[in-house]
Short mmCIF file of C-alpha atoms in Angstrom, two decimals:
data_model
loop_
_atom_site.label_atom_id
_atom_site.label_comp_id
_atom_site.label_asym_id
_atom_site.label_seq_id
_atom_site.Cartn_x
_atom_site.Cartn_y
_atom_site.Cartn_z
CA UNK A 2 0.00 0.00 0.00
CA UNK A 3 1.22 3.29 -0.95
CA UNK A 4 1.76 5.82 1.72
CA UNK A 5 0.38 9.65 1.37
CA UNK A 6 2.10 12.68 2.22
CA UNK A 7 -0.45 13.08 5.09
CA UNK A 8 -0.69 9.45 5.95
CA UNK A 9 -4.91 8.41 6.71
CA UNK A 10 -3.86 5.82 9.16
CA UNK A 11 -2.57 8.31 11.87
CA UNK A 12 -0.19 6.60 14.20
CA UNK A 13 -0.70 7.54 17.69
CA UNK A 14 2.33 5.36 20.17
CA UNK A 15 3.71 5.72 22.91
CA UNK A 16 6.23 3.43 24.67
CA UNK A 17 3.62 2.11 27.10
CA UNK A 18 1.43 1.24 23.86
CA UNK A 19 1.72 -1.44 21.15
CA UNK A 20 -1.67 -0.81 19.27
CA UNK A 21 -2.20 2.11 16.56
CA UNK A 22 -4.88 4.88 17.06
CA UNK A 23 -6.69 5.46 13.89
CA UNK A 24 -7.81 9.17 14.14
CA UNK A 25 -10.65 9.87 12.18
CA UNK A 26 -11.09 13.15 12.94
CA UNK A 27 -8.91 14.45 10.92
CA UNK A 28 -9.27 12.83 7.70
CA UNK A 29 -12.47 13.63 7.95
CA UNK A 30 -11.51 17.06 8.46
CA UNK A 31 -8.96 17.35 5.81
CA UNK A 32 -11.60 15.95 3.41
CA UNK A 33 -14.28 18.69 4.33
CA UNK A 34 -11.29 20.76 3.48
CA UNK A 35 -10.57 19.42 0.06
CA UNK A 36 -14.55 19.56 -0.60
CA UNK A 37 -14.50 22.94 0.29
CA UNK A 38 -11.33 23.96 -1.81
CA UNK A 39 -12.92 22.85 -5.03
CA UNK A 40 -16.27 24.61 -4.08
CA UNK A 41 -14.82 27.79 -3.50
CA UNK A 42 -11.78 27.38 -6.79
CA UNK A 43 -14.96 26.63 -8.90
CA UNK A 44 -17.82 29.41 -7.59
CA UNK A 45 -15.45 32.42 -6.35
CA UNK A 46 -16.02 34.21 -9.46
CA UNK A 47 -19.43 34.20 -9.53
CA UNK A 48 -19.74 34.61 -5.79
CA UNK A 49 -17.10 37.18 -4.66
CA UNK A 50 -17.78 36.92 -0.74
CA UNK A 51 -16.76 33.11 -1.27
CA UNK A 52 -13.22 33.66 -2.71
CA UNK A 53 -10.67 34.98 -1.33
CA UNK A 54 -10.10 38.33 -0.17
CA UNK A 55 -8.77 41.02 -2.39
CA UNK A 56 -6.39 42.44 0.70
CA UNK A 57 -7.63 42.89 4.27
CA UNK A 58 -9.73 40.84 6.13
CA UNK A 59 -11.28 37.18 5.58
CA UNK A 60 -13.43 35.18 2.89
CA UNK A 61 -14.55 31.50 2.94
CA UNK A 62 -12.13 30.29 0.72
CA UNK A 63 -9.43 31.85 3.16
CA UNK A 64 -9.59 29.31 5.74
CA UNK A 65 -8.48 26.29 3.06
CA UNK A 66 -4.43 26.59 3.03
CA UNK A 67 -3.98 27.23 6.56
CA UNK A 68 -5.90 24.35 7.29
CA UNK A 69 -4.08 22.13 5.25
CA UNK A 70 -1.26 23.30 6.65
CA UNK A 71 -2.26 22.75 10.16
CA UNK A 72 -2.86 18.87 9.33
CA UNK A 73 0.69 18.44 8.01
CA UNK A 74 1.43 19.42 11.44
CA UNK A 75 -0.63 17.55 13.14
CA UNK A 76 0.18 14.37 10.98
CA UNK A 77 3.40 14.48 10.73
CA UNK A 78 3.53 14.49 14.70
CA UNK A 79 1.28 11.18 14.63
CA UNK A 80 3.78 9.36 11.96
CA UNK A 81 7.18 10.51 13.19
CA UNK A 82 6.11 8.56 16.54
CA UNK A 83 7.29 5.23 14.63
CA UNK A 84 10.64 6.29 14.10
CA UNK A 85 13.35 6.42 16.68
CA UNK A 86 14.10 9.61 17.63
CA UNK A 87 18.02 8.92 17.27
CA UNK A 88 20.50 6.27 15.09
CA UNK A 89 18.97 5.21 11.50
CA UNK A 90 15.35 6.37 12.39
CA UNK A 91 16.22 9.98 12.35
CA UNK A 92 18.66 9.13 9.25
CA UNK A 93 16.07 7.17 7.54
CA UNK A 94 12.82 9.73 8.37
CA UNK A 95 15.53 12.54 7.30
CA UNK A 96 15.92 10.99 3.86
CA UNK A 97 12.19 10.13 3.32
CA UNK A 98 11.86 14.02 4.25
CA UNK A 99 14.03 15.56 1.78
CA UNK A 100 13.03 12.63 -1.35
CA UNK A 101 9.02 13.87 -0.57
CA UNK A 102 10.27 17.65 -0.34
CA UNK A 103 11.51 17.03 -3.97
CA UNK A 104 8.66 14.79 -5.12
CA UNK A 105 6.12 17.73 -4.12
CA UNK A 106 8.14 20.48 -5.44
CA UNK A 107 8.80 18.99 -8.42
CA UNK A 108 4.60 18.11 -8.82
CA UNK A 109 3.77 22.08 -7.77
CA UNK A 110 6.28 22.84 -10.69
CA UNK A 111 4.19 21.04 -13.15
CA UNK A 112 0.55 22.22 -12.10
CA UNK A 113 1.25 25.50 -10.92
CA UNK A 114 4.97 26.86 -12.86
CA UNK A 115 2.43 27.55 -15.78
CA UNK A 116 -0.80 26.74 -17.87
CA UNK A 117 -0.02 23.11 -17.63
CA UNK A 118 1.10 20.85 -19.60
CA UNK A 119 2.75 24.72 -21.39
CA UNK A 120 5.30 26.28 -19.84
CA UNK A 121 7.27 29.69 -20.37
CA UNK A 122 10.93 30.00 -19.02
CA UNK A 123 10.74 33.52 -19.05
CA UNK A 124 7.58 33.56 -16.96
CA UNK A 125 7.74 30.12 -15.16
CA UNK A 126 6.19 30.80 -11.53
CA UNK A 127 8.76 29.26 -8.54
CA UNK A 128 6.54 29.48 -6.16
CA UNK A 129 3.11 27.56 -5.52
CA UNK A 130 1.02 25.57 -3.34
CA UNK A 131 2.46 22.37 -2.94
CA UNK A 132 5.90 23.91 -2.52
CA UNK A 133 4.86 25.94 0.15
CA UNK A 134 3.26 22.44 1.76
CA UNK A 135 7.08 20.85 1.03
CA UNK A 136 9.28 23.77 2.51
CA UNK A 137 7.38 23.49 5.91
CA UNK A 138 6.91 19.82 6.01
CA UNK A 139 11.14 19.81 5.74
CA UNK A 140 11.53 22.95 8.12
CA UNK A 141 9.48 21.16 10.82
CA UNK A 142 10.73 17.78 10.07
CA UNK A 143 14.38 19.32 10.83
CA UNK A 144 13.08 21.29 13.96
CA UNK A 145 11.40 17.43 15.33
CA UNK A 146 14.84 16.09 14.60
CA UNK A 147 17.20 18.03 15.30
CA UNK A 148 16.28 20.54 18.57
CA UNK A 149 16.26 19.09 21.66
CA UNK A 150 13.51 17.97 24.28
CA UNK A 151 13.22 18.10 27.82
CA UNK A 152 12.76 14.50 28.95
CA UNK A 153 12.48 15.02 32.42
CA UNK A 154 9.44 17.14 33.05
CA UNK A 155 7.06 15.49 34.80
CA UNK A 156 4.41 14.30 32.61
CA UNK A 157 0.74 16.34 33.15
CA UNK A 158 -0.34 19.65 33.36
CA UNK A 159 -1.35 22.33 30.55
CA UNK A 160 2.01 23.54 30.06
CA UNK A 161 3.76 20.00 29.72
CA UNK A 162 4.35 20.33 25.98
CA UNK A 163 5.42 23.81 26.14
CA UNK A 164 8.09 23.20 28.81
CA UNK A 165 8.80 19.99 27.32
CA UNK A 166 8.99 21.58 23.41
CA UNK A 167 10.75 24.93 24.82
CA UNK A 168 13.68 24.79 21.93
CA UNK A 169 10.64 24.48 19.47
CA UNK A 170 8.60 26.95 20.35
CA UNK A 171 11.81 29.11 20.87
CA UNK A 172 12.91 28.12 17.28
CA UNK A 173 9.21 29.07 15.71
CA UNK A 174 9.58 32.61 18.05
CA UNK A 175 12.77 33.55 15.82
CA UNK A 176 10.78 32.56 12.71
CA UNK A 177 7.97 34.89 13.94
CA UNK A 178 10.56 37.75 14.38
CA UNK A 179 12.31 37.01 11.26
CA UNK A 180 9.10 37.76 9.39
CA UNK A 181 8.22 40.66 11.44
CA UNK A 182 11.54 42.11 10.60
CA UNK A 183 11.59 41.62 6.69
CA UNK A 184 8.38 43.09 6.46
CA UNK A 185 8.44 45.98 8.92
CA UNK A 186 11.72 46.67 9.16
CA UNK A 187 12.53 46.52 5.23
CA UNK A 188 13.56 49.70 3.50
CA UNK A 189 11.46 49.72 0.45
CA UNK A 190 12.37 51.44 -2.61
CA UNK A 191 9.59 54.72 -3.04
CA UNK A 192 7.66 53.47 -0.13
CA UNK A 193 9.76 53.48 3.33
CA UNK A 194 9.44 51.09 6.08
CA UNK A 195 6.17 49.43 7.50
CA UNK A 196 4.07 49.57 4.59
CA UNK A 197 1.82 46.89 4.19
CA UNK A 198 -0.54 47.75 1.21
CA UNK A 199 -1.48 46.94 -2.26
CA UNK A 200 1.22 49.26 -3.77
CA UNK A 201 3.70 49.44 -1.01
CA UNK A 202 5.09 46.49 1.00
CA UNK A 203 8.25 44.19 1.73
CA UNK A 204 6.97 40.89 0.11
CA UNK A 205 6.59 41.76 -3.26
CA UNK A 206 9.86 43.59 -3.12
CA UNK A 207 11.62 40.30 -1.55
CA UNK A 208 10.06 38.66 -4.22
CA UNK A 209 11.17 40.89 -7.37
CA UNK A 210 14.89 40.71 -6.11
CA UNK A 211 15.50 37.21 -5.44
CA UNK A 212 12.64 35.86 -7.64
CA UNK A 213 12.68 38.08 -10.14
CA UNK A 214 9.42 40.17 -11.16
CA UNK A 215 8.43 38.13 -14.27
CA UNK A 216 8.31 34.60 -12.27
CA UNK A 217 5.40 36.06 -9.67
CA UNK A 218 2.17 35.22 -9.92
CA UNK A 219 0.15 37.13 -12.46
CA UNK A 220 -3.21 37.21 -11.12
CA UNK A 221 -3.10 38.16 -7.51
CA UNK A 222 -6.78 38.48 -5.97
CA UNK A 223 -6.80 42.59 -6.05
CA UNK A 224 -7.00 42.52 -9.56
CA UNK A 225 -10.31 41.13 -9.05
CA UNK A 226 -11.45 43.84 -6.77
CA UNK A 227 -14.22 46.39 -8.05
CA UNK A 228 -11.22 48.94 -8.07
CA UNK A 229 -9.76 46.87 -10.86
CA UNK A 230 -12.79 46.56 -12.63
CA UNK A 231 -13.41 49.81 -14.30
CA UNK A 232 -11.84 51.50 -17.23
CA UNK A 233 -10.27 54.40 -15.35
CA UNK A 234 -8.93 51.75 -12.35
CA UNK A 235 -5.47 52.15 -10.60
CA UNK A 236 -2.20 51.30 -11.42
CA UNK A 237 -1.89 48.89 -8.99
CA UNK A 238 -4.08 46.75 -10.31
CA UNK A 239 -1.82 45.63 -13.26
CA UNK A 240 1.29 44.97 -10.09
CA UNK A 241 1.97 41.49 -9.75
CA UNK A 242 2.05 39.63 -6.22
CA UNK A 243 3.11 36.20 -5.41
CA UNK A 244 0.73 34.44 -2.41
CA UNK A 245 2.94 31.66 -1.91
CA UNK A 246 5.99 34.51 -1.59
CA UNK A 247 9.00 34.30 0.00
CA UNK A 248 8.09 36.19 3.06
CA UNK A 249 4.73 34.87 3.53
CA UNK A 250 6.35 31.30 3.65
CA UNK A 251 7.65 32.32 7.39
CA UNK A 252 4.74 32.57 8.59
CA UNK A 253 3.01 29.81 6.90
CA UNK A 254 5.80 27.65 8.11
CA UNK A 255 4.30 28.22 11.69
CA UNK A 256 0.89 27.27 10.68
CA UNK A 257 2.34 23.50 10.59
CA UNK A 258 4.37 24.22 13.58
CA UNK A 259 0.71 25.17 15.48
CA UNK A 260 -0.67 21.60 13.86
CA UNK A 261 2.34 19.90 15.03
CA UNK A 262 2.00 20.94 18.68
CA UNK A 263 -2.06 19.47 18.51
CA UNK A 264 -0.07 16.32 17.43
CA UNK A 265 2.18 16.61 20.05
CA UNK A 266 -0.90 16.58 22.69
CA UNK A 267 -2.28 13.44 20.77
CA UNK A 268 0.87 11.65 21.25
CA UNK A 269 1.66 12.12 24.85
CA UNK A 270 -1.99 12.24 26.56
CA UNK A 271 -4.25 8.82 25.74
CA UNK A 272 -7.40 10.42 27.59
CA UNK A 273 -10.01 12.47 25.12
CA UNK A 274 -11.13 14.94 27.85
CA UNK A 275 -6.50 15.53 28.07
CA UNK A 276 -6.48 15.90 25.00
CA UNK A 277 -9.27 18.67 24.39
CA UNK A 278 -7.79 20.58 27.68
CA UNK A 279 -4.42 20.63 25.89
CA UNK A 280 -6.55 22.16 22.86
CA UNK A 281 -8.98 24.08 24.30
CA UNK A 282 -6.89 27.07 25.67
CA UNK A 283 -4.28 27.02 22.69
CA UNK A 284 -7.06 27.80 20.15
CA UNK A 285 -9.01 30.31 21.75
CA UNK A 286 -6.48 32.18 23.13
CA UNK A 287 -5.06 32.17 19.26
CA UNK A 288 -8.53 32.92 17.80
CA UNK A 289 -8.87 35.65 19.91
CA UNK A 290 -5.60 37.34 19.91
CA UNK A 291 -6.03 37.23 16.05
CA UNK A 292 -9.58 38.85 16.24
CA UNK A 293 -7.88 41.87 18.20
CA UNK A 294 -5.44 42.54 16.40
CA UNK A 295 -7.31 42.64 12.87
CA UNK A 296 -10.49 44.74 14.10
CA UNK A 297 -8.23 47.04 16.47
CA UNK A 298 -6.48 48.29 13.03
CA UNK A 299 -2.89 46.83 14.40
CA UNK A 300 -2.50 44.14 12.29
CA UNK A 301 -5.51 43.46 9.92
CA UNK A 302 -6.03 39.81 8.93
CA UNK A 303 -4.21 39.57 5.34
CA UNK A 304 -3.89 35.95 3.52
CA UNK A 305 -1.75 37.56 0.51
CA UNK A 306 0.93 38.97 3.36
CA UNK A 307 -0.02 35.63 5.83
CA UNK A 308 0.07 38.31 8.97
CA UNK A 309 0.77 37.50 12.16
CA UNK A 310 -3.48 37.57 13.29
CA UNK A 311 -4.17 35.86 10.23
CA UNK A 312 -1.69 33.02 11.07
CA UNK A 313 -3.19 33.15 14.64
CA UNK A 314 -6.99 33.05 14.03
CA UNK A 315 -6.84 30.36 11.67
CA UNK A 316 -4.50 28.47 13.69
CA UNK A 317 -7.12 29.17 16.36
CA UNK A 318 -9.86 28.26 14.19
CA UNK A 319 -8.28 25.04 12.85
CA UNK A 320 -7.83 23.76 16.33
CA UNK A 321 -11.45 24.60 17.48
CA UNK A 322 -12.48 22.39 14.19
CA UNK A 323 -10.57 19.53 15.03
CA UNK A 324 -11.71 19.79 18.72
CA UNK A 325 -15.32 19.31 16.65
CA UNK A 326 -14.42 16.74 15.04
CA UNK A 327 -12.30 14.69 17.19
CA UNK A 328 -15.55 15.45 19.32
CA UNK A 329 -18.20 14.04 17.11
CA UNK A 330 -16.37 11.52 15.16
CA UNK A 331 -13.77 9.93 17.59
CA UNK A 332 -15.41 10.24 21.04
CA UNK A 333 -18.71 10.59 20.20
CA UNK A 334 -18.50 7.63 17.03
CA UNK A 335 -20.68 9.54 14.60
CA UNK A 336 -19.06 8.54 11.58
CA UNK A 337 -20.93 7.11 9.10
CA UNK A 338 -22.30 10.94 7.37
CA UNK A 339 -18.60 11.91 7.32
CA UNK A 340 -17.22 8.93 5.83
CA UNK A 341 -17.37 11.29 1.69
CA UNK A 342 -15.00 13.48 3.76
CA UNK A 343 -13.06 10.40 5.18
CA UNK A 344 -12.28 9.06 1.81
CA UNK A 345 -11.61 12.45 0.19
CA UNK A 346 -9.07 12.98 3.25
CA UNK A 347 -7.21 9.68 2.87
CA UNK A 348 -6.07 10.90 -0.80
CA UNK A 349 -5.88 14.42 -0.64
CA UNK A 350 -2.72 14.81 -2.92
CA UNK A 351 -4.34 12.99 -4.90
CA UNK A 352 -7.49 14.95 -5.27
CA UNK A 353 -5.83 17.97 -5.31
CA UNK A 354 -3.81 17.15 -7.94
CA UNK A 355 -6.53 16.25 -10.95
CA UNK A 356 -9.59 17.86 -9.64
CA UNK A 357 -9.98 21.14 -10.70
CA UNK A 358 -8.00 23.11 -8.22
CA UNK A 359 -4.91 21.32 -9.55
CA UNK A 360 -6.17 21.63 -12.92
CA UNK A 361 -4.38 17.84 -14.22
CA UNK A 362 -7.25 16.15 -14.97
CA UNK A 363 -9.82 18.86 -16.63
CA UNK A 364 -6.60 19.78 -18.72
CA UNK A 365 -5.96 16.66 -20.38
CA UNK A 366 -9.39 16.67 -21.03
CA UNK A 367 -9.56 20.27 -22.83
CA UNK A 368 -7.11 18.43 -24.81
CA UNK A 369 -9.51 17.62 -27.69
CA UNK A 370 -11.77 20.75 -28.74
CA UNK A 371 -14.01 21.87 -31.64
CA UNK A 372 -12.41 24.32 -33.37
CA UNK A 373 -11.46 26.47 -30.81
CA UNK A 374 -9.97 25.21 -26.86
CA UNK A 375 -12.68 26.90 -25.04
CA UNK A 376 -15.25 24.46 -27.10
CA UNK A 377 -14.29 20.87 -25.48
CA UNK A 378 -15.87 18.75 -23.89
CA UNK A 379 -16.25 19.89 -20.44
CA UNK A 380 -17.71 23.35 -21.29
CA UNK A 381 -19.96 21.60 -23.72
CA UNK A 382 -21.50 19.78 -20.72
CA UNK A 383 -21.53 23.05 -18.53
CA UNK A 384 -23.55 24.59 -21.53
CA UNK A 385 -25.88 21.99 -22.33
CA UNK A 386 -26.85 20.18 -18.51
CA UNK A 387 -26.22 23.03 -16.76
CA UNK A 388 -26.10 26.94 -18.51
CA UNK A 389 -28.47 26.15 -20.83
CA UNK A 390 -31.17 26.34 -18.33
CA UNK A 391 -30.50 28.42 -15.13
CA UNK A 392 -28.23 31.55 -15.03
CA UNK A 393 -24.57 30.63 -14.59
CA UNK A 394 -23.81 31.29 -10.44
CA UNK A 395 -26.68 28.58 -9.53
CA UNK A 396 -25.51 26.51 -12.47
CA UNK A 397 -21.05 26.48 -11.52
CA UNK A 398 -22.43 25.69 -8.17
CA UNK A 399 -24.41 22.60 -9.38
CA UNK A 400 -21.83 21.16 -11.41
CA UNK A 401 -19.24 21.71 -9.40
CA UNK A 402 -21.51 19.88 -6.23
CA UNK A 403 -21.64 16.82 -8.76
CA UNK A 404 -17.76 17.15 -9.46
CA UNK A 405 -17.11 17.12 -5.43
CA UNK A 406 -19.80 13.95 -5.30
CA UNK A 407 -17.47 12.39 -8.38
CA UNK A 408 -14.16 12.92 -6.59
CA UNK A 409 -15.99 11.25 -3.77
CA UNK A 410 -16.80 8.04 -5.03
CA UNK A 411 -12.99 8.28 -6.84
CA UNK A 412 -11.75 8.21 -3.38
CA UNK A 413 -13.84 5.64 -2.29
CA UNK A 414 -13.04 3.00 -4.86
CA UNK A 415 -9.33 3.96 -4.00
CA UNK A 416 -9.67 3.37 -0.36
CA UNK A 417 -11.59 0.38 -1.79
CA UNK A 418 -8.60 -1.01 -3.24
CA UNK A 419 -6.57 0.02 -0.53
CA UNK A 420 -4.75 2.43 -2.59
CA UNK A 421 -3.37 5.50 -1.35
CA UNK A 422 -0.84 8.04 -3.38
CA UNK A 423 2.41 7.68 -2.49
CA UNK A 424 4.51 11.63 -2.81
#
């Protein structure tokens, strides 16, 4: 059986334990999170409020990536607990890190680096999802490695992991600042220090000089805004911006860090009602503190820059979703309505990959056309089952419910056949 990047048989030991917890909870979460990603990739355009944001503040579609990137964290906790933590373990688990850092860069070259399967040199886009996904699964996998624990606190208490994690959370601190200083601290050409808007700030500058301006994105969510979408609109609308940026990726980093630590309480306390006081607090206290800080003007919520309250209320809301769903699925049993999500979670790569987010699969069908590429075969269902009848918002939402339901019942004959996508 192949094994996934985020693995759906979630390995919770300890040395006092010789069976395997299978934590349902999350795949069934991470599934609801794929579902979601294709809803909002396929109706955002037609239904602003459910895209992303243009700048400032929070849509639907916002809460995807960070999510994702919290269950890296929390997986990868749950299946570096078979490895030893010293001799060919950490060798081994090291080399397995690196080999699926390349593996996923190499696969966010191909589906985001350009219009796949076309790709332009000059304009060939470095950074991306997946490689986003890669560079913090390898930065955490190094910090679980390499930085030390302390082994001899006493076991218990709501500040175990913290005092027993210190050189990690000390680690993800000078990550935090790091971040802080390139984008407040950076001396922007024509726009000074601290600027954090459309036209002014320290990420798309990073990006221009190490990146190079022609390999950032080209379509950055602004230029979607009703400011870009009149004849006499500004001149920022035409800048380029790069989500997945350089700067950003600090930040981002710490969202799996945040997932890791909700691992970390899954690993070394067996009891549910442990585990959601170990929770409980954490997210709150990080949903709240984000809340502040974006409606008290000092740091708005911003998924293009990946602030410092957006990385905290979605780490805050990720944890207060798993709490819900470690709730109702793993104490409580109720499984069998979120076994779609289950299957969709146990192949996420997967799904990702050749649904329409990823693009692989619609594009190979777009292949053969009728004269010209926007007449193939998919938009000649959309027009005839679908447009030809109801106005197109209700209609993308339709077909794209059926495409989730399809990807569904993919997943399920893979889990079927016990086959899971090895990165």
């Amino acid at each position: 059986m192949a094994e996934p990047l985020m693995p759906p048989h979630n390995e919770a030991m300890d040395k006092n334990s010789s069976a395997s917890e299978r934590l349902c909870s999350l795949d069934g979460m991470r599934g609801l999170t794929i579902a979601v990603m294709i809803l909002v990739d396929n109706i955002g355009g037609d239904y602003p409020s459910v895209g992303h944001i243009y700048w400032n503040g929070f849509h639907f579609a916002d809460f995807v990536f960070p999510f994702f990137l919290f269950m890296v964290g929390v997986s990868m906790a749950l299946a570096f607990k078979k490895f030893s933590s010293s001799g060919n373990g950490s060798k081994l688990l090291l080399q397995r890190a690196v080999v699926r850092t390349a593996k996923l860069f190499a696969l966010g070259f191909m589906i985001q680096g350009g219009a796949f399967p076309y790709y332009d040199l000059s304009t060939f886009r470095y950074c991306g999802i997946l490689q986003r996904i890669a560079f913090a699964y390898l930065v955490i996998t190094l910090m679980e490695l390499y930085l030390p624990q302390r082994r001899n606190i006493m076991p218990g208490g709501r500040m175990y992991l913290f005092k027993r994690y210190v050189w990690h959370w000390v680690t993800a601190g000078v990550i935090l600042f790091t971040y802080c200083m390139l984008t407040y601290v950076t001396d922007v050409p024509g726009c000074g220090r601290g600027q954090v808007t459309i036209e002014c700030n320290a990420h798309r500058y990073w990006d221009e000089q190490i990146l190079g301006y022609d390999h950032m994105y080209g379509d950055p969510t602004y230029s979607n805004s009703p400011e870009c979408s009149v004849p006499a609109r500004p001149s920022w609308c035409a800048l380029k911006y790069d989500p997945e940026g350089i700067v950003s990726t600090f930040t981002a980093v710490l969202s799996t860090f945040i997932g890791m630590h909700f691992g970390h309480a899954l690993i070394h306390f067996k009891a549910h009602q442990d585990r959601l006081q170990q929770w409980a607090p954490v997210s709150v206290l990080m949903f709240s503190l984000g809340i502040i800080l974006h409606f008290s003007d000092a740091l708005p919520l911003n998924k293009n820059l990946y602030s410092v309250s957006y990385l905290l209320f979605m780490g805050g809301s990720a944890g207060l979703c798993l709490m819900l769903f470690y709730y109702v699925v793993d104490i409580r049993q109720i499984q069998t309505p979120f076994l779609p999500f289950v299957w969709l979670g146990m192949n996420a790569i997967f799904i990702f990959v050749f649904s329409d987010s990823g693009g692989i699969a619609s594009a190979v069908i777009k292949f053969v056309y009728y004269k010209t590429p926007d007449r193939n075969f998919l938009s000649w269902v959309q027009d005839t089952f679908f447009f030809s009848w109801m106005s197109h918002g209700p209609g993308t939402v339709i077909y794209t419910l059926i495409g989730i339901g399809f990807w569904m019942m993919v997943a399920r004959y893979l889990h079927k056949k016990k086959w899971y996508w090895k990165v």
